Tab-separated table of C-alpha atoms in Angstrom:
chain	number	residue	atom	x	y	z
A	1	MET	CA	86.729	75.255	134.831
A	2	THR	CA	88.710	73.166	132.350
A	3	THR	CA	87.844	72.420	128.677
A	4	THR	CA	89.484	69.674	127.162
A	5	LEU	CA	91.063	70.062	123.659
A	6	ALA	CA	91.772	66.645	122.215
A	7	PRO	CA	94.846	66.291	120.069
A	8	PRO	CA	94.459	65.361	116.395
A	9	ALA	CA	95.086	61.806	115.218
A	10	ALA	CA	98.809	60.739	115.627
A	11	GLY	CA	101.286	61.411	113.323
A	12	ARG	CA	99.533	64.324	111.690
A	13	ARG	CA	101.872	66.952	111.027
A	14	PRO	CA	101.864	70.487	109.386
A	15	ALA	CA	103.429	71.107	105.864
A	16	VAL	CA	106.363	72.921	107.174
A	17	ARG	CA	109.715	72.167	105.608
A	18	ALA	CA	112.541	70.729	107.634
A	19	THR	CA	115.322	73.354	108.289
A	20	PRO	CA	118.632	72.347	106.281
A	21	TRP	CA	121.496	71.274	108.454
A	22	TRP	CA	123.875	73.727	107.020
A	23	TRP	CA	121.875	77.053	107.515
A	24	ALA	CA	123.642	77.310	110.973
A	25	ASP	CA	127.104	76.858	109.633
A	26	ALA	CA	126.382	79.056	106.776
A	27	GLY	CA	124.899	81.778	109.258
A	28	GLY	CA	127.964	81.600	111.396
A	29	VAL	CA	130.420	81.715	108.280
A	30	ALA	CA	128.526	84.844	106.862
A	31	ALA	CA	129.073	86.816	110.219
A	32	GLY	CA	132.610	85.967	110.233
A	33	VAL	CA	133.192	86.952	106.793
A	34	SER	CA	131.473	90.077	107.138
A	35	LEU	CA	133.891	91.028	109.927
A	36	LEU	CA	136.926	89.812	107.410
A	37	VAL	CA	135.559	92.164	104.804
A	38	VAL	CA	135.555	94.912	106.827
A	39	THR	CA	139.075	94.405	108.208
A	40	ALA	CA	140.161	93.745	104.600
A	41	LEU	CA	138.764	97.137	103.479
A	42	TRP	CA	140.527	99.014	106.171
A	43	VAL	CA	143.822	97.301	105.348
A	44	ALA	CA	143.313	98.341	101.674
A	45	ASP	CA	142.559	102.014	102.573
A	46	GLY	CA	146.116	102.179	104.455
A	47	GLY	CA	144.821	100.991	107.852
A	48	VAL	CA	148.000	99.058	108.464
A	49	GLN	CA	150.328	101.478	107.049
A	50	ALA	CA	149.068	104.186	109.243
A	51	LEU	CA	149.950	102.102	112.325
A	52	GLY	CA	153.852	102.642	111.571
A	53	GLY	CA	153.469	106.359	111.127
A	54	ALA	CA	153.018	109.086	114.004
A	55	TRP	CA	151.187	108.089	117.096
A	56	PRO	CA	148.427	110.374	116.254
A	57	ASP	CA	147.819	108.643	112.892
A	58	ALA	CA	148.221	105.285	114.436
A	59	LEU	CA	145.519	105.977	117.074
A	60	SER	CA	143.216	107.539	114.345
A	61	SER	CA	143.699	104.315	112.253
A	62	LEU	CA	142.593	101.967	115.039
A	63	GLY	CA	139.618	104.216	115.777
A	64	ARG	CA	138.624	103.676	112.177
A	65	LEU	CA	138.982	99.953	112.467
A	66	THR	CA	137.100	99.781	115.747
A	67	GLY	CA	134.312	101.935	114.523
A	68	LEU	CA	134.071	99.729	111.303
A	69	LEU	CA	133.918	96.599	113.260
A	70	ALA	CA	131.401	98.352	115.816
A	71	SER	CA	129.192	99.495	112.785
A	72	ASP	CA	129.337	95.856	111.301
A	73	LEU	CA	128.312	94.165	114.448
A	74	LEU	CA	125.595	96.817	115.061
A	75	LEU	CA	123.986	95.898	111.480
A	76	LEU	CA	124.544	92.000	112.230
A	77	GLN	CA	122.780	92.707	115.852
A	78	VAL	CA	119.778	94.391	113.636
A	79	LEU	CA	119.580	91.069	111.725
A	80	LEU	CA	119.637	89.058	114.893
A	81	MET	CA	116.598	91.077	115.976
A	82	ALA	CA	114.818	90.995	112.469
A	83	ARG	CA	113.105	87.711	113.018
A	84	VAL	CA	114.266	86.308	109.772
A	85	PRO	CA	113.063	82.791	109.429
A	86	LEU	CA	116.360	81.319	108.045
A	87	VAL	CA	118.178	82.494	111.181
A	88	GLU	CA	115.481	81.701	113.558
A	89	ARG	CA	114.765	78.209	112.407
A	90	ALA	CA	118.726	77.389	112.391
A	91	PHE	CA	119.579	78.728	115.661
A	92	GLY	CA	116.637	79.003	118.113
A	93	GLN	CA	115.469	81.653	120.427
A	94	ASP	CA	117.979	80.843	123.065
A	95	ARG	CA	121.054	80.780	121.213
A	96	LEU	CA	120.104	84.127	119.366
A	97	ALA	CA	119.284	85.635	122.642
A	98	ARG	CA	123.040	84.879	123.899
A	99	TRP	CA	124.400	85.930	120.578
A	100	HIS	CA	122.355	89.179	120.485
A	101	ARG	CA	123.654	89.995	124.060
A	102	TRP	CA	127.463	89.216	122.947
A	103	THR	CA	127.237	91.095	119.897
A	104	GLY	CA	125.740	94.075	121.484
A	105	PHE	CA	127.961	94.318	124.360
A	106	THR	CA	130.930	93.853	121.951
A	107	SER	CA	129.836	96.362	119.444
A	108	PHE	CA	129.255	98.881	122.245
A	109	HIS	CA	132.797	98.488	123.703
A	110	LEU	CA	134.232	98.718	120.254
A	111	MET	CA	132.175	101.940	119.851
A	112	LEU	CA	133.553	103.459	122.732
A	113	ALA	CA	137.078	102.556	121.813
A	114	HIS	CA	136.287	104.303	118.405
A	115	ILE	CA	135.226	107.449	120.152
A	116	VAL	CA	138.136	107.570	122.437
A	117	LEU	CA	140.750	106.579	119.977
A	118	ILE	CA	139.579	108.727	117.130
A	119	THR	CA	139.292	112.000	119.520
A	120	ILE	CA	142.820	111.544	121.026
A	121	GLY	CA	144.269	110.804	117.561
A	122	TYR	CA	142.691	113.958	116.125
A	123	ALA	CA	143.644	116.128	119.141
A	124	GLY	CA	147.149	114.767	118.751
A	125	ALA	CA	147.394	115.728	115.236
A	126	ALA	CA	146.072	119.100	115.751
A	127	ASP	CA	147.894	119.555	118.978
A	128	VAL	CA	144.743	120.708	120.639
A	129	ASN	CA	143.043	119.962	124.047
A	130	VAL	CA	141.039	116.616	123.835
A	131	PHE	CA	137.812	117.682	125.111
A	132	GLY	CA	137.907	120.647	122.790
A	133	GLU	CA	138.489	118.228	120.071
A	134	LEU	CA	135.664	115.999	120.971
A	135	TRP	CA	133.337	119.230	121.050
A	136	ASP	CA	134.379	120.108	117.544
A	137	LEU	CA	133.940	116.677	116.449
A	138	VAL	CA	130.229	116.650	117.590
A	139	VAL	CA	129.558	120.183	116.455
A	140	ASP	CA	131.325	120.434	113.313
A	141	TYR	CA	131.309	117.216	111.768
A	142	PRO	CA	128.449	116.464	109.534
A	143	GLY	CA	126.104	113.827	110.908
A	144	MET	CA	128.045	113.762	114.567
A	145	LEU	CA	125.033	115.550	116.307
A	146	LEU	CA	122.734	112.384	114.963
A	147	GLY	CA	125.542	110.161	115.840
A	148	THR	CA	125.756	111.505	119.472
A	149	ALA	CA	121.968	111.211	119.942
A	150	GLY	CA	122.053	107.528	118.731
A	151	THR	CA	125.078	106.917	121.047
A	152	VAL	CA	123.182	108.121	123.914
A	153	LEU	CA	120.179	105.799	122.879
A	154	LEU	CA	122.547	102.645	122.691
A	155	VAL	CA	124.041	103.523	126.012
A	156	MET	CA	120.640	103.608	127.565
A	157	VAL	CA	119.836	100.149	125.726
A	158	VAL	CA	122.888	98.609	126.829
A	159	VAL	CA	122.867	99.853	130.496
A	160	THR	CA	119.167	98.566	130.908
A	161	SER	CA	120.259	95.120	129.245
A	162	MET	CA	122.821	94.356	132.214
A	163	ARG	CA	121.462	91.542	134.226
A	164	ARG	CA	121.358	93.827	137.437
A	165	ALA	CA	119.113	96.440	135.583
A	166	ARG	CA	117.004	93.575	133.847
A	167	ARG	CA	116.174	92.520	137.332
A	168	ARG	CA	114.706	95.466	138.424
A	169	LEU	CA	112.572	96.184	135.289
A	170	ARG	CA	109.250	94.719	134.201
A	171	TYR	CA	109.536	92.797	130.787
A	172	GLU	CA	107.108	95.490	129.331
A	173	SER	CA	109.480	98.395	130.325
A	174	TRP	CA	112.430	96.487	129.036
A	175	HIS	CA	110.838	95.746	125.921
A	176	LEU	CA	109.875	99.346	125.154
A	177	LEU	CA	113.295	100.801	126.040
A	178	HIS	CA	114.930	98.034	124.043
A	179	LEU	CA	113.131	99.000	120.776
A	180	TYR	CA	115.195	102.181	120.917
A	181	ALA	CA	118.082	100.211	119.816
A	182	TYR	CA	116.625	100.466	116.176
A	183	LEU	CA	116.468	104.376	116.617
A	184	GLY	CA	120.264	104.316	118.025
A	185	VAL	CA	121.492	102.190	115.174
A	186	GLY	CA	119.814	104.612	112.704
A	187	LEU	CA	120.971	107.676	114.198
A	188	ALA	CA	124.610	106.531	115.087
A	189	LEU	CA	125.649	105.000	111.550
A	190	PRO	CA	124.936	107.637	109.044
A	191	HIS	CA	127.951	109.981	110.045
A	192	GLN	CA	129.994	107.114	108.536
A	193	ILE	CA	128.441	107.823	105.068
A	194	TRP	CA	129.115	111.681	105.413
A	195	THR	CA	132.563	111.898	106.956
A	196	GLY	CA	133.974	108.065	107.192
A	197	ALA	CA	137.426	108.012	105.355
A	198	ASP	CA	136.732	104.200	104.562
A	199	PHE	CA	133.477	105.065	103.210
A	200	ILE	CA	134.239	108.129	101.015
A	201	GLY	CA	137.671	106.925	99.626
A	202	SER	CA	136.741	103.492	98.224
A	203	ALA	CA	133.898	102.297	95.885
A	204	TRP	CA	134.279	98.962	97.214
A	205	SER	CA	133.625	100.131	100.806
A	206	ARG	CA	130.380	101.998	99.708
A	207	LEU	CA	129.217	99.042	97.777
A	208	TYR	CA	129.662	96.923	101.025
A	209	TRP	CA	128.174	99.163	103.492
A	210	TRP	CA	125.104	100.226	101.362
A	211	THR	CA	124.310	96.551	100.865
A	212	LEU	CA	124.596	95.700	104.470
A	213	TYR	CA	122.419	98.986	105.061
A	214	ALA	CA	119.759	97.882	102.579
A	215	VAL	CA	119.841	94.173	103.845
A	216	SER	CA	119.688	95.002	107.488
A	217	ALA	CA	116.657	97.536	106.912
A	218	GLY	CA	114.914	95.364	104.276
A	219	ALA	CA	115.071	92.440	106.927
A	220	VAL	CA	113.438	94.873	109.417
A	221	LEU	CA	110.729	96.028	107.071
A	222	VAL	CA	109.736	92.482	105.714
A	223	TYR	CA	110.125	90.372	108.550
A	224	ARG	CA	109.197	92.600	111.625
A	225	LEU	CA	106.466	94.575	109.768
A	226	GLY	CA	105.718	93.068	106.374
A	227	ILE	CA	105.028	89.386	107.128
A	228	PRO	CA	103.231	89.960	110.451
A	229	ALA	CA	101.061	92.636	108.975
A	230	TRP	CA	100.114	90.026	106.028
A	231	ARG	CA	99.575	86.977	108.413
A	232	ASN	CA	97.207	89.203	110.650
A	233	TRP	CA	95.368	90.540	107.824
A	234	ARG	CA	94.839	87.294	106.264
A	235	HIS	CA	94.035	85.086	109.512
A	236	ARG	CA	92.021	87.843	111.731
A	237	LEU	CA	92.577	85.957	115.145
A	238	VAL	CA	89.970	86.620	117.709
A	239	VAL	CA	89.618	85.333	121.314
A	240	ASP	CA	86.942	82.682	121.216
A	241	ARG	CA	86.694	81.847	124.968
A	242	VAL	CA	88.886	82.329	128.091
A	243	VAL	CA	89.074	79.609	130.671
A	244	ALA	CA	90.820	79.369	133.920
A	245	GLU	CA	93.123	76.398	134.275
A	246	GLY	CA	94.173	76.758	137.665
A	247	PRO	CA	95.389	79.333	140.341
A	248	GLY	CA	96.973	82.172	138.104
A	249	LEU	CA	96.813	80.041	135.037
A	250	THR	CA	94.263	80.868	132.118
A	251	SER	CA	94.001	79.434	128.694
A	252	ILE	CA	92.759	81.665	125.625
A	253	TYR	CA	91.126	79.871	122.665
A	254	LEU	CA	91.640	81.997	119.546
A	255	ARG	CA	89.742	81.239	116.219
A	256	GLY	CA	90.480	82.704	112.828
A	257	ARG	CA	90.396	82.444	108.872
A	258	ASP	CA	92.259	79.584	107.061
A	259	LEU	CA	94.398	78.794	110.125
A	260	GLY	CA	95.435	75.547	108.211
A	261	ALA	CA	97.838	77.710	106.170
A	262	LEU	CA	99.378	79.075	109.156
A	263	PRO	CA	103.089	77.580	109.302
A	264	VAL	CA	103.152	76.842	112.775
A	265	ARG	CA	104.436	73.503	114.645
A	266	ALA	CA	103.654	72.404	118.151
A	267	GLY	CA	106.405	73.847	120.451
A	268	GLN	CA	106.604	76.867	118.823
A	269	PHE	CA	105.480	80.433	120.202
A	270	PHE	CA	104.211	83.766	118.865
A	271	GLN	CA	104.521	87.378	120.199
A	272	TRP	CA	101.022	88.212	121.018
A	273	ARG	CA	99.091	91.546	121.200
A	274	PHE	CA	95.435	91.792	122.217
A	275	LEU	CA	93.626	94.908	121.327
A	276	ASP	CA	91.823	95.400	124.533
A	277	GLY	CA	92.702	98.775	125.506
A	278	PRO	CA	95.954	100.684	126.742
A	279	GLY	CA	99.054	98.627	126.611
A	280	TRP	CA	97.998	96.620	123.571
A	281	SER	CA	101.105	97.553	121.656
A	282	ARG	CA	103.380	95.784	124.146
A	283	ALA	CA	103.977	92.047	122.636
A	284	HIS	CA	104.372	89.006	125.046
A	285	PRO	CA	105.865	85.679	123.902
A	286	TYR	CA	103.371	82.900	124.675
A	287	SER	CA	103.621	79.289	123.548
A	288	LEU	CA	100.864	77.419	121.935
A	289	SER	CA	99.480	74.839	124.549
A	290	ALA	CA	97.497	72.575	122.104
A	291	THR	CA	98.493	71.103	118.750
A	292	PRO	CA	97.830	73.898	116.355
A	293	HIS	CA	96.126	71.820	113.534
A	294	THR	CA	92.760	71.418	115.132
A	295	GLY	CA	90.996	74.685	113.597
A	296	VAL	CA	91.669	76.421	117.011
A	297	LEU	CA	94.909	78.123	118.636
A	298	ARG	CA	95.440	77.816	122.441
A	299	ILE	CA	97.880	79.715	124.618
A	300	THR	CA	98.000	79.166	128.340
A	301	VAL	CA	99.340	82.101	130.449
A	302	LYS	CA	100.742	82.209	134.033
A	303	ASP	CA	100.070	85.309	135.774
A	304	LEU	CA	103.642	86.548	136.057
A	305	GLY	CA	102.991	90.542	135.828
A	306	ASP	CA	100.601	93.229	134.432
A	307	GLY	CA	100.763	92.167	130.963
A	308	SER	CA	100.230	88.210	131.689
A	309	ALA	CA	97.730	89.191	134.215
A	310	ARG	CA	95.445	91.020	131.558
A	311	THR	CA	94.716	87.830	129.643
A	312	ALA	CA	92.506	86.646	132.421
A	313	THR	CA	90.107	89.417	131.635
A	314	LEU	CA	89.996	89.084	127.798
A	315	ARG	CA	86.412	88.984	126.316
A	316	PRO	CA	85.522	86.755	123.501
A	317	GLY	CA	85.683	88.619	120.012
A	318	THR	CA	89.035	90.641	121.197
A	319	ARG	CA	91.054	90.963	118.264
A	320	ALA	CA	94.673	89.379	118.715
A	321	LEU	CA	97.659	90.252	116.398
A	322	ILE	CA	100.557	87.932	116.247
A	323	GLU	CA	104.131	87.949	115.235
A	324	GLY	CA	105.823	84.481	114.463
A	325	PRO	CA	105.814	81.547	114.458
A	326	TYR	CA	109.307	81.384	116.547
A	327	GLY	CA	111.202	78.616	118.294
A	328	LYS	CA	113.004	75.401	117.495
A	329	LEU	CA	111.423	73.230	120.492
A	330	THR	CA	109.555	71.156	117.771
A	331	GLY	CA	109.326	67.693	116.459
A	332	GLU	CA	111.498	68.683	113.373
A	333	HIS	CA	114.212	66.005	113.927
A	334	TYR	CA	112.086	63.287	115.658
A	335	ARG	CA	112.088	60.040	113.487
A	336	GLY	CA	110.123	57.893	115.733
A	337	GLY	CA	110.974	55.871	118.931
A	338	PRO	CA	110.875	56.781	122.598
A	339	VAL	CA	109.887	60.177	123.837
A	340	VAL	CA	110.569	61.730	127.463
A	341	MET	CA	109.167	65.134	128.257
A	342	LEU	CA	110.429	67.024	131.196
A	343	ALA	CA	108.117	69.993	132.317
A	344	CYS	CA	107.910	72.170	135.161
A	345	GLY	CA	105.191	74.438	135.773
A	346	VAL	CA	103.716	76.377	133.071
A	347	GLY	CA	106.532	74.854	131.025
A	348	VAL	CA	104.254	71.925	130.261
A	349	THR	CA	102.400	73.952	127.628
A	350	PRO	CA	104.542	73.501	124.516
A	351	LEU	CA	105.387	69.777	125.609
A	352	LEU	CA	101.493	69.154	125.828
A	353	ALA	CA	101.354	70.410	122.199
A	354	LEU	CA	104.189	68.251	121.203
A	355	LEU	CA	102.660	65.283	122.851
A	356	GLY	CA	99.677	65.743	120.765
A	357	GLU	CA	101.614	65.996	117.387
A	358	LEU	CA	104.625	63.469	117.594
A	359	PRO	CA	103.793	60.211	115.943
A	360	TYR	CA	105.033	57.897	118.852
A	361	ARG	CA	103.459	54.580	119.427
A	362	PRO	CA	101.509	53.595	122.665
A	363	GLY	CA	104.064	53.185	125.501
A	364	GLN	CA	106.708	55.010	123.870
A	365	ALA	CA	106.131	58.581	125.421
A	366	THR	CA	106.774	59.560	129.180
A	367	LEU	CA	105.885	62.975	130.470
A	368	VAL	CA	107.365	63.694	133.906
A	369	TYR	CA	105.503	66.921	135.221
A	370	ARG	CA	106.946	68.834	138.323
A	371	ALA	CA	104.455	71.214	140.179
A	372	ARG	CA	104.660	72.429	143.677
A	373	SER	CA	101.505	71.120	144.618
A	374	ALA	CA	98.484	69.069	143.172
A	375	ALA	CA	96.380	72.172	142.818
A	376	GLU	CA	99.033	73.713	140.405
A	377	ILE	CA	98.724	70.521	137.995
A	378	ALA	CA	96.929	71.771	134.781
A	379	PHE	CA	95.244	69.934	131.930
A	380	ARG	CA	94.439	66.823	133.812
A	381	ALA	CA	91.737	65.896	131.416
A	382	GLU	CA	93.940	66.366	128.296
A	383	LEU	CA	96.871	64.379	130.189
A	384	ASP	CA	94.267	61.515	130.930
A	385	TRP	CA	93.321	61.679	127.292
A	386	LEU	CA	96.767	61.144	126.086
A	387	ALA	CA	97.165	58.374	128.642
A	388	ARG	CA	94.075	56.546	127.618
A	389	HIS	CA	94.406	56.993	123.775
A	390	ARG	CA	97.977	57.563	123.068
A	391	GLY	CA	99.330	55.414	125.829
A	392	VAL	CA	101.469	58.380	127.498
A	393	ARG	CA	102.754	57.725	130.835
A	394	VAL	CA	102.257	60.744	133.008
A	395	ILE	CA	104.501	61.080	136.223
A	396	HIS	CA	103.545	63.951	138.445
A	397	LEU	CA	106.366	65.216	140.744
A	398	LEU	CA	104.780	67.301	143.708
A	399	GLY	CA	106.623	69.292	146.271
A	400	PRO	CA	109.748	72.001	146.262
A	401	ARG	CA	112.872	70.916	144.855
A	402	ALA	CA	115.320	69.220	146.894
A	403	GLY	CA	118.003	71.956	147.075
A	404	HIS	CA	120.060	74.344	145.104
A	405	GLY	CA	120.760	72.505	141.615
A	406	SER	CA	118.364	69.856	141.919
A	407	TRP	CA	115.242	69.704	139.346
A	408	GLN	CA	112.849	67.171	141.396
A	409	PRO	CA	111.544	66.979	145.172
A	410	ALA	CA	113.437	64.959	147.529
A	411	GLY	CA	112.740	61.089	147.835
A	412	VAL	CA	112.050	60.765	144.082
A	413	PRO	CA	113.746	57.904	141.996
A	414	PRO	CA	116.528	58.702	139.716
A	415	LEU	CA	115.344	59.839	136.235
A	416	HIS	CA	116.518	56.508	134.526
A	417	HIS	CA	114.152	54.865	136.955
A	418	LEU	CA	111.407	57.214	135.934
A	419	ALA	CA	112.013	56.682	132.343
A	420	PRO	CA	113.844	53.721	131.614
A	421	HIS	CA	114.008	54.067	127.934
A	422	LEU	CA	115.710	57.652	128.412
A	423	ALA	CA	119.059	56.430	126.506
A	424	GLY	CA	117.282	55.986	123.192
A	425	ALA	CA	114.912	58.638	123.432
A	426	ASP	CA	114.432	62.275	122.323
A	427	VAL	CA	114.045	64.266	125.460
A	428	TYR	CA	112.270	67.760	125.391
A	429	VAL	CA	112.596	69.790	128.587
A	430	CYS	CA	110.826	73.205	129.081
A	431	GLY	CA	110.461	75.262	132.562
A	432	PRO	CA	112.349	78.027	134.264
A	433	ASP	CA	115.964	78.769	133.391
A	434	SER	CA	117.613	77.157	136.258
A	435	TRP	CA	115.257	74.213	136.246
A	436	THR	CA	115.703	73.559	132.900
A	437	ALA	CA	119.559	73.570	133.107
A	438	ALA	CA	119.258	71.174	135.948
A	439	ALA	CA	116.870	68.713	134.335
A	440	THR	CA	119.084	68.739	131.289
A	441	GLY	CA	122.006	67.783	132.905
A	442	ALA	CA	120.345	64.996	134.785
A	443	ALA	CA	118.986	63.616	131.671
A	444	VAL	CA	122.373	63.611	130.163
A	445	ALA	CA	123.874	62.080	133.147
A	446	ALA	CA	121.265	59.426	133.226
A	447	GLY	CA	122.352	58.169	129.545
A	448	ALA	CA	120.436	60.703	127.394
A	449	SER	CA	122.435	61.515	123.933
A	450	PRO	CA	123.057	65.429	124.094
A	451	GLU	CA	122.214	65.922	120.674
A	452	ARG	CA	118.818	64.506	121.274
A	453	VAL	CA	117.796	66.595	124.398
A	454	HIS	CA	115.732	69.402	123.024
A	455	THR	CA	115.310	72.727	125.051
A	456	GLU	CA	114.629	76.427	124.332
A	457	GLN	CA	114.699	79.005	126.920
A	458	PHE	CA	112.866	82.318	126.705
A	459	ALA	CA	114.906	84.649	129.102
A	460	TRP	CA	114.985	88.217	128.395
C-alpha cells in the first residue's frame, strides 16, 4: 500500500535563516586559537625553559603540554558532539563526523603521551621505578583515581570507534558505548583542576579552562537536553499511520502541535526515539521523506537492523521524541535554475522532500533514481505527481552496478546524456557511502561545478 503525500506549492519555503558564509571559517579559527592559547599559557608558565633543563624536567614539561592539548581537544570534541546549531549548519554532519574522529584519535594519542612522559619524568626526578611512580600517581595524587577511570572509558570508546570494531558492532551497541565518552571526559579532566601546575599557578589559565569547561558543559545541557526537551513538549509528535512502501521499506506519518514553527527544511533529518517499549532510548537518524510544511512529518525507513525493523510495527498514537533538525543537504544555497538529483535506494527520501520544496520551473529538474530492481522503487505515485505537476524528469536505473567504483548499471548512457543541463545545475546526491562517492565523482567529471554538488553522508 502506498499513500501519496503531494508536495506543497512550488517555492514555498520555511522561515529558516540562511547560514552566514563566515560561520565555518570562524569555527575553524576558534578551534585553532584555542590550541594556540593553551600553548601560550604553557610557555608563559615556563614550559619552554624547562626543556633546556635536566631530562626529567624536560619530559615532565612535554608531558604537561601534551596533557593540556589533549584536554583542549577533548573539550572541543564535546562541542562537536553537542549539536550546536551554529556548528551543525556551518559544517554539516559528514564533515563534523570526520573532524570528530580526527579530534578524538588525536586527543587520545596525546593523552597517552601525557601519561607516559609525566610518569617517566616524575620517576626520573625522584630516581624511582617507573611502574612504582605510576602507581603512586594514581593512588596518591588528588583526582587521579577518577582520571584513571575516565581514561579506561575513553580507551573503550576509542577501541570501539576503530573501523574494524565498528564493522562488528550494531549501530545501537556502538551508539550506547559512545555515550560513555561524556562520562570519560567528565572523569578524566578534574585532576587538572586539583594537581595541574598550569592550572594552579596561573590566574589566566584558570580563567581559560573554567570558561572552556563551562561552555562545553553548557552546550551539552542546552543543545543535547534543553532544546530537544522544549521542542518535544511543544510539538508532541505522535505516529499517525504506518505505510509499507515496498520490500523492507516503511513510511511513518506523524502529527503534532504547531508543526509550522518547527525550524526544519527539506533534506534534513532528526534523531528519532519511539516510545513503544524496551529499546526506546536508542536514537536513530532518519531523514524526512516529504516536504515538512504540510502539517505532517514523514520518515521512510529501510529495514537494516533491529532498530529500523521495529518501525514497521509502530502503532498509531505512539509518542515520538526528536532531536534536531540536523543536516546541510538543503536548498539553502539554491537560487534557481536546473536541478539534478542522484539517488540510490533509500537515499531517495531526502531528495524527494527537496523536489517538493525547491522553486525550480517545469523541465528544470531531473531525478536519476537507481535501484536493484523495479520492486525496490518507492514512491511511484509521488514521482508521477512531480512529473505531471512540476515537470520533473524521472529516470530509473535498474540492476546491479557495473563494477567496483561504478555508480550505475552496465549499458547506461553517461551522466551528461541523462542530464544534459548538468554543467549549470545544482546537484544533490544521496545514497550509500561508496555509491555517493562514485556518483559525485561522475557528476564533477561530467561538468558539474564541485561547489554546486551537495552531499551529506551519515556513516557512523
